[in-house]
């Protein structure tokens, strides 16, 4: 199975900060990489598919990049509602696998 | 509005079975791939199983192969997960999720609120 490793596992930041979360795959997954946001007590929400395709309704401060094994999720200017846990997911092959998550906390 | 409503969770003894259901509405169910994703208490997300629109393609994570069976009934807009030989490691909140297709490049763009499965004696 493909292992997905996110870094950091947790991150403290302030409103208006620029934040970058990294996701690394154990083998090349082309651009088959998705990003999700999960807030406490809620189901995950898809932010980005295919490494960089922003989903409808997701604010433009979110962006994704990368291909092969290394990917990033960037939030250009943190807003209060962005404090949550973020997961990457590879869908290159079955089984699909998620990263362990990055918890983004308020500094 | 997309609605996915899971049911069938509960407390079950190790070695027993449980069948989860997911009722879908607000989108074209028979054009959509469907997935089960679980989350153990305080832990991250784990993809469990997925099924294509016509049940022609199905996949499982290794830890549930041979024990869990995913199925769907497009006439009833429903997704199912039959879980046999349950162990404590299967304790989790089980989410039903939809996607536009199954296979490489798939993603989950709609999620239910989950149903909790607790395996304990």
Tab-separated table of N, CA and C in Angstrom, chain A residues 16-60:
chain	number	residue	atom	x	y	z
A	16	UNK	N	-4.275	35.482	9.584
A	16	UNK	CA	-3.556	36.233	8.541
A	16	UNK	C	-2.216	35.603	8.170
A	17	UNK	N	-1.783	34.601	8.906
A	17	UNK	CA	-0.534	33.915	8.545
A	17	UNK	C	-0.700	33.138	7.244
A	18	UNK	N	0.423	32.917	6.578
A	18	UNK	CA	0.490	32.010	5.438
A	18	UNK	C	0.997	30.681	5.959
A	19	UNK	N	0.289	29.607	5.606
A	19	UNK	CA	0.602	28.282	6.144
A	19	UNK	C	0.762	27.286	4.994
A	20	UNK	N	1.748	26.411	5.149
A	20	UNK	CA	1.959	25.355	4.161
A	20	UNK	C	2.042	24.014	4.863
A	21	UNK	N	1.280	23.068	4.353
A	21	UNK	CA	1.286	21.689	4.849
A	21	UNK	C	1.814	20.808	3.720
A	22	UNK	N	2.679	19.887	4.090
A	22	UNK	CA	3.309	19.023	3.098
A	22	UNK	C	2.806	17.596	3.221
A	23	UNK	N	2.680	16.946	2.091
A	23	UNK	CA	2.271	15.541	2.030
A	23	UNK	C	3.225	14.817	1.098
A	24	UNK	N	3.792	13.717	1.560
A	24	UNK	CA	4.740	12.954	0.758
A	24	UNK	C	4.249	11.522	0.599
A	25	UNK	N	4.268	11.034	-0.631
A	25	UNK	CA	3.859	9.665	-0.935
A	25	UNK	C	5.069	8.752	-0.983
A	26	UNK	N	4.866	7.482	-0.630
A	26	UNK	CA	5.975	6.520	-0.604
A	26	UNK	C	6.378	6.065	-2.002
A	27	UNK	N	5.580	6.394	-3.001
A	27	UNK	CA	5.927	6.162	-4.399
A	27	UNK	C	5.193	7.205	-5.225
A	28	UNK	N	5.548	7.303	-6.477
A	28	UNK	CA	4.901	8.302	-7.315
A	28	UNK	C	3.407	8.019	-7.472
A	29	UNK	N	2.616	9.077	-7.312
A	29	UNK	CA	1.165	8.957	-7.468
A	29	UNK	C	0.662	9.939	-8.529
A	30	UNK	N	1.560	10.360	-9.399
A	30	UNK	CA	1.188	11.342	-10.428
A	30	UNK	C	0.571	12.552	-9.739
A	31	UNK	N	-0.624	12.957	-10.138
A	31	UNK	CA	-1.303	14.072	-9.469
A	31	UNK	C	-2.572	13.620	-8.752
A	32	UNK	N	-2.626	12.332	-8.424
A	32	UNK	CA	-3.828	11.772	-7.811
A	32	UNK	C	-3.822	11.998	-6.302
A	33	UNK	N	-3.926	13.265	-5.927
A	33	UNK	CA	-3.801	13.660	-4.541
A	33	UNK	C	-4.921	14.632	-4.197
A	34	UNK	N	-5.627	14.315	-3.122
A	34	UNK	CA	-6.746	15.145	-2.668
A	34	UNK	C	-6.457	15.686	-1.280
A	35	UNK	N	-7.069	16.826	-0.983
A	35	UNK	CA	-6.957	17.448	0.345
A	35	UNK	C	-8.340	17.648	0.948
A	36	UNK	N	-8.449	17.320	2.239
A	36	UNK	CA	-9.697	17.471	2.973
A	36	UNK	C	-9.455	18.293	4.239
A	37	UNK	N	-10.514	18.964	4.649
A	37	UNK	CA	-10.537	19.690	5.919
A	37	UNK	C	-11.581	19.041	6.813
A	38	UNK	N	-11.219	18.821	8.075
A	38	UNK	CA	-12.183	18.292	9.030
A	38	UNK	C	-12.172	19.129	10.298
A	39	UNK	N	-13.331	19.636	10.642
A	39	UNK	CA	-13.496	20.383	11.891
A	39	UNK	C	-14.053	19.447	12.960
A	40	UNK	N	-13.771	19.737	14.229
A	40	UNK	CA	-14.215	18.842	15.308
A	40	UNK	C	-15.706	18.546	15.244
A	41	UNK	N	-16.042	17.251	15.335
A	41	UNK	CA	-17.433	16.832	15.341
A	41	UNK	C	-18.118	16.870	13.997
A	42	UNK	N	-17.346	17.145	12.952
A	42	UNK	CA	-17.932	17.229	11.617
A	42	UNK	C	-17.297	16.226	10.668
A	43	UNK	N	-17.997	15.938	9.579
A	43	UNK	CA	-17.443	15.094	8.532
A	43	UNK	C	-16.379	15.872	7.757
A	44	UNK	N	-15.470	15.170	7.128
A	44	UNK	CA	-14.481	15.855	6.282
A	44	UNK	C	-15.166	16.560	5.120
A	45	UNK	N	-14.449	17.552	4.592
A	45	UNK	CA	-14.917	18.288	3.419
A	45	UNK	C	-13.788	18.345	2.404
A	46	UNK	N	-14.105	18.056	1.162
A	46	UNK	CA	-13.096	18.091	0.102
A	46	UNK	C	-12.748	19.534	-0.236
A	47	UNK	N	-11.450	19.816	-0.218
A	47	UNK	CA	-10.970	21.144	-0.594
A	47	UNK	C	-10.414	21.149	-2.014
A	48	UNK	N	-9.538	20.174	-2.280
A	48	UNK	CA	-8.762	20.147	-3.528
A	48	UNK	C	-8.683	18.717	-4.027
A	49	UNK	N	-8.888	18.528	-5.309
A	49	UNK	CA	-8.689	17.235	-5.952
A	49	UNK	C	-7.596	17.356	-7.001
A	50	UNK	N	-7.085	16.242	-7.415
A	50	UNK	CA	-6.057	16.206	-8.463
A	50	UNK	C	-4.924	17.197	-8.181
A	51	UNK	N	-4.521	17.258	-6.960
A	51	UNK	CA	-3.381	18.042	-6.475
A	51	UNK	C	-3.600	19.550	-6.432
A	52	UNK	N	-4.354	20.080	-7.416
A	52	UNK	CA	-4.430	21.546	-7.484
A	52	UNK	C	-5.795	22.076	-7.900
A	53	UNK	N	-6.765	21.223	-8.062
A	53	UNK	CA	-8.085	21.648	-8.528
A	53	UNK	C	-8.976	22.016	-7.344
A	54	UNK	N	-9.199	23.314	-7.202
A	54	UNK	CA	-9.981	23.818	-6.078
A	54	UNK	C	-11.460	23.481	-6.287
A	55	UNK	N	-12.074	22.925	-5.276
A	55	UNK	CA	-13.479	22.577	-5.377
A	55	UNK	C	-14.351	23.831	-5.345
A	56	UNK	N	-15.504	23.717	-5.984
A	56	UNK	CA	-16.458	24.825	-6.010
A	56	UNK	C	-16.853	25.210	-4.594
A	57	UNK	N	-16.830	26.500	-4.327
A	57	UNK	CA	-17.231	26.994	-3.023
A	57	UNK	C	-16.104	27.101	-2.019
A	58	UNK	N	-14.945	26.552	-2.344
A	58	UNK	CA	-13.802	26.631	-1.430
A	58	UNK	C	-13.076	27.954	-1.662
A	59	UNK	N	-12.790	28.696	-0.607
A	59	UNK	CA	-12.148	30.013	-0.774
A	59	UNK	C	-10.822	29.931	-1.520
A	60	UNK	N	-10.538	30.962	-2.272
A	60	UNK	CA	-9.333	30.987	-3.115
A	60	UNK	C	-8.044	31.121	-2.315
